[in-house]
Short mmCIF file of C-alpha atoms and ligand atoms in Angstrom, two decimals:
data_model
loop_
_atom_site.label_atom_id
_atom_site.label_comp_id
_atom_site.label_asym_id
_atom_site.label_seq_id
_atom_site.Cartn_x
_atom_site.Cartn_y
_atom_site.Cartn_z
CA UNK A 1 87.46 123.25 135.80
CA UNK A 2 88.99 119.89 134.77
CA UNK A 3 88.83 120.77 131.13
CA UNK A 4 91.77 123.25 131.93
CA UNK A 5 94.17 120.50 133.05
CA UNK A 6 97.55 120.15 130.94
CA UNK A 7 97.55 117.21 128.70
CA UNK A 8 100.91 116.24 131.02
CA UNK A 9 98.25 115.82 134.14
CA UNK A 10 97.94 112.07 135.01
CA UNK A 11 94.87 110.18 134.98
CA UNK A 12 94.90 109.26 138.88
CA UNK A 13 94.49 113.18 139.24
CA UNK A 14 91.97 113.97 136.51
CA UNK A 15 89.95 110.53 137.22
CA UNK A 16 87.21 109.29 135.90
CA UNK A 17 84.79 111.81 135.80
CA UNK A 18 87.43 114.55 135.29
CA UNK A 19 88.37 112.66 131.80
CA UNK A 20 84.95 112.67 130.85
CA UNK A 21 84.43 116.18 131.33
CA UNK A 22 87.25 117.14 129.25
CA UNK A 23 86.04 114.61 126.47
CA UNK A 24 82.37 116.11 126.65
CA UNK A 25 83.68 119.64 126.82
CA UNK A 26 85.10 119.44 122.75
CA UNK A 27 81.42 117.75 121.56
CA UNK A 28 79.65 119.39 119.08
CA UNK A 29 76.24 118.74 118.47
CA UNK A 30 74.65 117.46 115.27
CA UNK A 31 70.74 116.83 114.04
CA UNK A 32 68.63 114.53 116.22
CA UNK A 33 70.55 114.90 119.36
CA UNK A 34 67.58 115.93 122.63
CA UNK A 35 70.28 114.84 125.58
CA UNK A 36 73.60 114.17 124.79
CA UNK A 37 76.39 113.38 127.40
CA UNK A 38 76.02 113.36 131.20
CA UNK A 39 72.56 111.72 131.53
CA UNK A 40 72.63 107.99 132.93
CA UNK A 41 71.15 106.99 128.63
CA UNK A 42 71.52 109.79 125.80
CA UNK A 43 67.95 111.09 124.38
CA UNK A 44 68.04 111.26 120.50
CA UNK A 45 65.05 111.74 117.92
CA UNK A 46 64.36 109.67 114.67
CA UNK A 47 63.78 112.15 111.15
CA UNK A 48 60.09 111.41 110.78
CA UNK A 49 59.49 108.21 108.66
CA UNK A 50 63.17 106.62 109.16
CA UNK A 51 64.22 103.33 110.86
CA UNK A 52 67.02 103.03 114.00
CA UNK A 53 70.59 101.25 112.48
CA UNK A 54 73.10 100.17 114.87
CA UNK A 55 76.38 98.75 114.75
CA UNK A 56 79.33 98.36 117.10
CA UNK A 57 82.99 97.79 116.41
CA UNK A 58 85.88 96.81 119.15
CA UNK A 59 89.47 97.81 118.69
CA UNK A 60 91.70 96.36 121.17
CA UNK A 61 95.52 97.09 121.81
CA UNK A 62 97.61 94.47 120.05
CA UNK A 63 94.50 92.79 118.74
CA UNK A 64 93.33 95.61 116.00
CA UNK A 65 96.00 98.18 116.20
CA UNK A 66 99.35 98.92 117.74
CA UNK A 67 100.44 102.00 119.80
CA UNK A 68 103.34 101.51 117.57
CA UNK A 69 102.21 101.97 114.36
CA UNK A 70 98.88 103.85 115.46
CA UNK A 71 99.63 107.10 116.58
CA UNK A 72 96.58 108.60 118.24
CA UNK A 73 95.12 111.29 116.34
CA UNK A 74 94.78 108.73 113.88
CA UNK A 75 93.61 105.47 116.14
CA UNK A 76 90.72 107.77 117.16
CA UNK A 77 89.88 108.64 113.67
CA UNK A 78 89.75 104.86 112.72
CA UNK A 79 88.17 103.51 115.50
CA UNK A 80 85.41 105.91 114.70
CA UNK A 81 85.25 105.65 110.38
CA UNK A 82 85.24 102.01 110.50
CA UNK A 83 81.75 102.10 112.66
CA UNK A 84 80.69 104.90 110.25
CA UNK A 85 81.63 102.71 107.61
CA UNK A 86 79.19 100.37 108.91
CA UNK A 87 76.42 102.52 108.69
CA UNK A 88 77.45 103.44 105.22
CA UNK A 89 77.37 100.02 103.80
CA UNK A 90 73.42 99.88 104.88
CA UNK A 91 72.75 103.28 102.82
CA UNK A 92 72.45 105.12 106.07
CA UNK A 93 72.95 108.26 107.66
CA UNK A 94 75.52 107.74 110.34
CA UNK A 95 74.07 110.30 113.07
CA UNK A 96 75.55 109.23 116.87
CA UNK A 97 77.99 107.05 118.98
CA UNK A 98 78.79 105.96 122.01
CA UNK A 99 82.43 105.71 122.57
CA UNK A 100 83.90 102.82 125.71
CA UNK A 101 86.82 103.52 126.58
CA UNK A 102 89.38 101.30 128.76
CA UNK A 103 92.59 102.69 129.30
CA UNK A 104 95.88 101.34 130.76
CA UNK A 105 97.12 103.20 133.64
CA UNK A 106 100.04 104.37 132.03
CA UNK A 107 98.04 106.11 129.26
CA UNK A 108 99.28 109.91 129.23
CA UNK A 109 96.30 112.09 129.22
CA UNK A 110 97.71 113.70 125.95
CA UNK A 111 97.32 110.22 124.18
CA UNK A 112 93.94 110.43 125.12
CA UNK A 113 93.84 113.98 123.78
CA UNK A 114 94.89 113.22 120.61
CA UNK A 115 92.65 110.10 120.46
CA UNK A 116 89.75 112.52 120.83
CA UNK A 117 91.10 115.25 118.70
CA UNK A 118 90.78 112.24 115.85
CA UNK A 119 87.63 110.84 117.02
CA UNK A 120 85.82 114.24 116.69
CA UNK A 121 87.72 115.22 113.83
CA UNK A 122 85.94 112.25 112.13
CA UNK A 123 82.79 113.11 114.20
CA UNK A 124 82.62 116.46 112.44
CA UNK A 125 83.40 115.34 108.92
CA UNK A 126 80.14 112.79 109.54
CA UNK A 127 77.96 115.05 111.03
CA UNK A 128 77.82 112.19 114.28
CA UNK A 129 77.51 113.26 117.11
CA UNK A 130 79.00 111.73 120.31
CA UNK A 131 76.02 111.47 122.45
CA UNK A 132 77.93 108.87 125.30
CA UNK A 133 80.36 106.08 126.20
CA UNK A 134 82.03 104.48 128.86
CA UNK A 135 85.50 104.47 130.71
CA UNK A 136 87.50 102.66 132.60
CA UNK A 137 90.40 101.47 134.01
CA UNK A 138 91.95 98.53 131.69
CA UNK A 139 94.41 96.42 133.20
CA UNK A 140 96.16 95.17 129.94
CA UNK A 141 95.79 97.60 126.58
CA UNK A 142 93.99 100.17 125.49
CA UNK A 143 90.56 99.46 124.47
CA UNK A 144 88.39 101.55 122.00
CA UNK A 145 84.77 100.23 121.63
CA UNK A 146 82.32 102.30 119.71
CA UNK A 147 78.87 101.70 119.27
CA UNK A 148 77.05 103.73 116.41
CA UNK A 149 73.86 104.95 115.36
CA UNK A 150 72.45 106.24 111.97
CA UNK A 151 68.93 106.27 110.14
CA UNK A 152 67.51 105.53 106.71
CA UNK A 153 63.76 105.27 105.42
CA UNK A 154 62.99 101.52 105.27
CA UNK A 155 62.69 101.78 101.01
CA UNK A 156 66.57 103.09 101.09
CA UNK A 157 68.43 100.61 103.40
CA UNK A 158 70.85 98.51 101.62
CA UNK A 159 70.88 94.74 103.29
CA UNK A 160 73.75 92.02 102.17
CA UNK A 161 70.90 90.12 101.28
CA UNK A 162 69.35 91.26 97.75
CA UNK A 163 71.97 90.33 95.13
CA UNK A 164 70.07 88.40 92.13
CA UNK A 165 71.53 86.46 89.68
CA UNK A 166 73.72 88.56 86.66
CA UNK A 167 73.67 91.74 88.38
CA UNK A 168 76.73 92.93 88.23
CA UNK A 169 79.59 93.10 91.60
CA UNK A 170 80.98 96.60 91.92
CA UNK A 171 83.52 97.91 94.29
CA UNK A 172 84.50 101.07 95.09
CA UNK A 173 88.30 102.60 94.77
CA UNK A 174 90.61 100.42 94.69
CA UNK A 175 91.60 97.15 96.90
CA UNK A 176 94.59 95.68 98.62
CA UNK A 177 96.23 98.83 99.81
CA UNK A 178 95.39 98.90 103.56
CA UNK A 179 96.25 95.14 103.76
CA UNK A 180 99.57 96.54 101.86
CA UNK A 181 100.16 98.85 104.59
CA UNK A 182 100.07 96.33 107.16
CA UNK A 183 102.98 94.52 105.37
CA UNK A 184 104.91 97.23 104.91
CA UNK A 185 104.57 98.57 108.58
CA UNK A 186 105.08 94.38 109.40
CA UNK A 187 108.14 94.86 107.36
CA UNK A 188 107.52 92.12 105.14
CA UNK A 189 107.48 94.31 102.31
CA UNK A 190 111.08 95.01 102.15
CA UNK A 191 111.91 96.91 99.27
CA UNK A 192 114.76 95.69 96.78
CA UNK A 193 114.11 98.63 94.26
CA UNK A 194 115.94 98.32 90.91
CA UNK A 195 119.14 101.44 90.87
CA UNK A 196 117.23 103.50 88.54
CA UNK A 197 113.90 103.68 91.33
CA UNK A 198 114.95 104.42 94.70
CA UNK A 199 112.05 103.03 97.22
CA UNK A 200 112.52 104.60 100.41
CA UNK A 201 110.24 104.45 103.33
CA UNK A 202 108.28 107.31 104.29
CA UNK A 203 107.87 108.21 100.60
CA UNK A 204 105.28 109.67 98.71
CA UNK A 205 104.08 105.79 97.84
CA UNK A 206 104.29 104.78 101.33
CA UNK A 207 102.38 107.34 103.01
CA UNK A 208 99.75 106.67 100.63
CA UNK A 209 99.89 103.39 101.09
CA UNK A 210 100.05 103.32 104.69
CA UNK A 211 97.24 106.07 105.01
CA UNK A 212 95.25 103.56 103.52
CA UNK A 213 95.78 101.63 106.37
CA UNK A 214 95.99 103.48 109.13
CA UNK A 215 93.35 106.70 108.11
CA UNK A 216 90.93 104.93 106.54
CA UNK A 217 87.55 107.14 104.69
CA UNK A 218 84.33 105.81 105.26
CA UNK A 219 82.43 105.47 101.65
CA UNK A 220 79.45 107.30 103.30
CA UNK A 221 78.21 109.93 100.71
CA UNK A 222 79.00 107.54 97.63
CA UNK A 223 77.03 104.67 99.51
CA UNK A 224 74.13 107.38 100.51
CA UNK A 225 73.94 108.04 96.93
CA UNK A 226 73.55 104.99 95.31
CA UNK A 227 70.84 103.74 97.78
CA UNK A 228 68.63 106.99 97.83
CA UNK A 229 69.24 106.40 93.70
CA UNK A 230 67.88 102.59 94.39
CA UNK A 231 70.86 101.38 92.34
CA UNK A 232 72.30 99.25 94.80
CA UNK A 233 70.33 95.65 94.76
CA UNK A 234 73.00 94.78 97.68
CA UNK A 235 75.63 96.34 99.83
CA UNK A 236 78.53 95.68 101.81
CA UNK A 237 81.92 97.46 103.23
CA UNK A 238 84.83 96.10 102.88
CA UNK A 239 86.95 94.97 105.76
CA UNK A 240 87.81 91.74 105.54
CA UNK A 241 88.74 91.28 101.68
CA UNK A 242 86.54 91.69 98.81
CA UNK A 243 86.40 87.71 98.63
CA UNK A 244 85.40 87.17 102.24
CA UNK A 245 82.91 90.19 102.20
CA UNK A 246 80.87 89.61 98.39
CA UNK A 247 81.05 86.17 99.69
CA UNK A 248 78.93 87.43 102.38
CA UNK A 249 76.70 88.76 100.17
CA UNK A 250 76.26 85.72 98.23
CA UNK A 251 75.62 83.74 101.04
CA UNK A 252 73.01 86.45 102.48
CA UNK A 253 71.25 86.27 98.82
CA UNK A 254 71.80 82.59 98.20
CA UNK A 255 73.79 83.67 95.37
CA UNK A 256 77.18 83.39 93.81
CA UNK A 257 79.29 85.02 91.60
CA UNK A 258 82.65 85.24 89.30
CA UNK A 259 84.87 87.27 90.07
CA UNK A 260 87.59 88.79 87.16
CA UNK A 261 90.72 89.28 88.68
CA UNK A 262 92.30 91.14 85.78
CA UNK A 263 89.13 93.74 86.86
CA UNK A 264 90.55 94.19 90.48
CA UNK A 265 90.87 97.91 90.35
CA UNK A 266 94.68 98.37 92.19
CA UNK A 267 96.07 101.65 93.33
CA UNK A 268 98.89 102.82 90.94
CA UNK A 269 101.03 102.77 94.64
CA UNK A 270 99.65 99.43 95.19
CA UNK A 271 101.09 97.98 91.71
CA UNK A 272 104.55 99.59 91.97
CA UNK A 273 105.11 98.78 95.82
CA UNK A 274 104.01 95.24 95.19
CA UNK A 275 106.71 94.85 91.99
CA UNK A 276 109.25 95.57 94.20
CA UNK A 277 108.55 93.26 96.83
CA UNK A 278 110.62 89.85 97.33
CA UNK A 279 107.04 87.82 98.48
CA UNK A 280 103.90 87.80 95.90
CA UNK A 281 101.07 89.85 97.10
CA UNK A 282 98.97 88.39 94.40
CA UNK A 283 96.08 87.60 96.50
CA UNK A 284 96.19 90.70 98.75
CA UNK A 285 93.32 92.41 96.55
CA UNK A 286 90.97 89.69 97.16
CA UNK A 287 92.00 89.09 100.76
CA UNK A 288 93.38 91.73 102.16
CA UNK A 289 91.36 93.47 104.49
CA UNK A 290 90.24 96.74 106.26
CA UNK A 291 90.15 98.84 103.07
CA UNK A 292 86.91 99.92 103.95
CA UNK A 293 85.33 100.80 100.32
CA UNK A 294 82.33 99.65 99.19
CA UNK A 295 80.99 96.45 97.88
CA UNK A 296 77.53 96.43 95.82
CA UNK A 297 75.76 94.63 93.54
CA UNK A 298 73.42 96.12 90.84
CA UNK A 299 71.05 95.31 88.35
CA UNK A 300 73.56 95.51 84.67
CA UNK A 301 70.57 98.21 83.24
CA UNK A 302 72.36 100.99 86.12
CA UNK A 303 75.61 101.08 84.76
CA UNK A 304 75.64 104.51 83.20
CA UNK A 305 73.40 105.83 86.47
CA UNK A 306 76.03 104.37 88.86
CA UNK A 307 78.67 105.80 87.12
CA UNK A 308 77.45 109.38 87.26
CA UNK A 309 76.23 108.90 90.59
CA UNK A 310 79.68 107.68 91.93
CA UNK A 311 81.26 110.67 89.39
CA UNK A 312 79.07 112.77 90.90
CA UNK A 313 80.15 111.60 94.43
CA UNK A 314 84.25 111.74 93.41
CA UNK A 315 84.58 108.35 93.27
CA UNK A 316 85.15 105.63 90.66
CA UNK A 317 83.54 102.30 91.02
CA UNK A 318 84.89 99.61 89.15
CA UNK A 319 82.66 96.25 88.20
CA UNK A 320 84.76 93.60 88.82
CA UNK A 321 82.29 90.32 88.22
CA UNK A 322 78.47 88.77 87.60
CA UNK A 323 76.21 87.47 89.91
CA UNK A 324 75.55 84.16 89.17
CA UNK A 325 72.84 81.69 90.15
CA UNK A 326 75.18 78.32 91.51
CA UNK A 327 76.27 79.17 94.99
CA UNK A 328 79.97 79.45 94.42
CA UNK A 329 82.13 82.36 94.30
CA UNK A 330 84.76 81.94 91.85
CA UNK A 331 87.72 84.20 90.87
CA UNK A 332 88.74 84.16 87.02
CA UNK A 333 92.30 85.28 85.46
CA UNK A 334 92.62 87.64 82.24
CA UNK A 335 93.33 84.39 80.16
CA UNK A 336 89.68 82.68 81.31
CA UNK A 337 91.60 80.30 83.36
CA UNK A 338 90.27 80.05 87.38
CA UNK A 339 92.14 81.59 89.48
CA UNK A 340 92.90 79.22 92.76
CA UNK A 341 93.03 81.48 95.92
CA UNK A 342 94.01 78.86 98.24
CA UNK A 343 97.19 78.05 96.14
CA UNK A 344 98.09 81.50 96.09
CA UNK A 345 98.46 81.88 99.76
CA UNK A 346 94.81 82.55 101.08
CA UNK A 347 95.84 80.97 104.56
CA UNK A 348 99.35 82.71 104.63
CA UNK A 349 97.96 86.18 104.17
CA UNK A 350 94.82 85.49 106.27
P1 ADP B 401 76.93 105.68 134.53
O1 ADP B 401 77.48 105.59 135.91
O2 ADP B 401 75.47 105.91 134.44
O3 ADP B 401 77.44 104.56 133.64
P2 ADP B 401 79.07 107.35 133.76
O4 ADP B 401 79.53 108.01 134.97
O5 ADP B 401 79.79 106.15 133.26
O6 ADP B 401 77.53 107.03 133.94
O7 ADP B 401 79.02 108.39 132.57
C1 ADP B 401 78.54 109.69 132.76
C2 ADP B 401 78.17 110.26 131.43
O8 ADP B 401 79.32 110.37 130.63
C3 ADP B 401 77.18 109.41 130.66
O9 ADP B 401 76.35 110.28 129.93
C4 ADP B 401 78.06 108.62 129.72
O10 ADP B 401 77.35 108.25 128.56
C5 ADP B 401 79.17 109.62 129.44
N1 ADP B 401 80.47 109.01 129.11
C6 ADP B 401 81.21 108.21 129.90
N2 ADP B 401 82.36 107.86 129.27
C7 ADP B 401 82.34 108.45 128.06
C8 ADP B 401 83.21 108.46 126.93
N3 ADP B 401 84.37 107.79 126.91
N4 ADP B 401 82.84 109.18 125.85
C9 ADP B 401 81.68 109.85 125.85
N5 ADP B 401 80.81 109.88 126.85
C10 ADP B 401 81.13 109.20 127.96
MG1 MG B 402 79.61 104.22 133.15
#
């Protein structure tokens, strides 16, 4: 059987179909799922009364990630909690994916391993199943696409679009620490640490920090919660900055909003990495991206619900600004002055 090849087998002997027997043969199968791999389409069946949501997400070699910085138990867990992450920010149940996979030919078949090993690690925490996929040969990179699938009643899906004026903007954990991970692994966060606090990398600090980064968690049961509460009047996840992404939201709801940036809720890592770096990394919190929490808006009546819901969940959500009516999003300092992104460094950090 080709599932019993060693990981040190190359791919020329295991080929194609070899590689996808050995993926298929670690699958476990969740609700909804009729035919799962080895079909020419996968067969799966709506919970009566709920609505099809579909997303898909590309992560390309040198584009999205490095082989460098990614190892592959964790690139496989990321490739898949970002589309789950997806799902999440509609309210939804993430259920199945397809997983496309193009792979360089000098891709050990124990990189591909471990890529799994994360993938369905991930796959199992969700409760997704992977139901199908593609692979090929890829002539320059390793490329991870993954298309997923989850459900929702109509009444509980969570659109961008929704956000009226003075609900309140919420986010979830905290921002700016994945996009802080990426500078440290760029090494533009090197650390000049004052005598009496040693900053070393690899410390407890960094592997938070870069964790944040590189293993990203999917906001799904805090997300499910708030929309099967109806407490969310918008949603969004955040992967491209909380600026870029509410602004999404505004733009979806023909809204605006103010954001406070003395609310920004930062990571106590986040604040004592950043103090110790030569460059500002002021704006990171409102532009960095691929943190992957939550962005929602609510009506400012919820605000004791949505905290015990998100209590209730093991999260804290923070509100960090109003929705306003004028279709500007603006970001205010502590002192009431406005805050102005682009002369902070929007473009360098972008
Ligand atoms: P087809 O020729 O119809 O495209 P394939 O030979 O590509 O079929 O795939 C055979 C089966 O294996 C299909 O069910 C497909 O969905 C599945 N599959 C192929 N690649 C992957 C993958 N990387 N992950 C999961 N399932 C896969
Ligand atoms: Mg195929």
């Amino acid at each position: 059987m080709t599932v019993h090849h060693s990981p040190d087998t190359s791919l020329a002997i295991l080929g194609e179909f070899g590689l996808i027997s050995r993926i298929s043969a670690d699958v476990s199968t969740h609700e909804g799922v009729i035919t799962g791999i080895g079909d020419d389409a996968a067969v799966t069946s709506l919970s009566d009364g709920m609505q099809l949501l579909t997303s898909t997400d590309m992560l390309l070699e040198d584009v999205h990630f490095r082989r460098s910085w990614h190892e592959p138990y964790r690139l496989g867990r990321k490739a898949l909690a970002v589309s789950i992450s997806d799902i999440a920010a509609m309210g939804g149940i993430p259920r199945w994916a397809l997983l496309s996979l193009g792979v360089p030919a000098n891709t050990s078949l124990g990189f591909i391993d471990d890529v799994m090993r994360g993938f369905l690690a991930m796959a199992a925490e969700s409760r997704v199943t992977l139901v199908g996929g593609d692979t090929c040969f890829s002539p320059a990179g390793l490329s991870i696409s993954v298309t997923i699938m989850g459900e929702q009643y109509p009444k509980m899906i969570v659109r961008r679009a929704g956000a009226g004026p003075d609900d309140d903007i919420w986010v979830t954990g905290t921002l700016g620490d994945a996009a802080l991970g990426l500078k440290i692994l760029e090494d533009q966060c090197l650390p000049h640490p004052p005598p009496d606090l040693p900053l070393e990398r690899g410390g407890d600090g960094d592997d938070f920090i870069l964790s944040r980064f590189l293993n990203p968690t999917p906001r799904v049961s805090s997300a499910l919660a708030l929309a099967e509460a109806g407490l969310a009047t918008a949603m969004i996840d955040i992967s491209d900055g909380i600026l870029a992404d509410f602004g999404h939201i505004a733009e979806q709801s023909g809204v605006g909003g103010s954001l406070q940036r003395g609310d920004l809720p930062l990571s106590a890592e986040f604040r004592s990495h950043s103090a110790r770096c030569p460059l500002s990394f002021d704006s990171l919190p409102l532009t960095g991206g691929e943190d992957y929490e939550l962005c929602f808006t609510a009506h400012c009546d919820n605000r004791e619900k949505i905290d015990s819901c998100m209590k209730k969940c093991g999260i804290v959500a923070t509100r960090i600004g109003i929705v306003t009516s004028s279709p500007e999003v603006i970001v205010v300092n502590p002192d009431g002055s406005r805050y102005n992104v682009l002369a902070k460094g929007f473009n360098h950090f972008t």
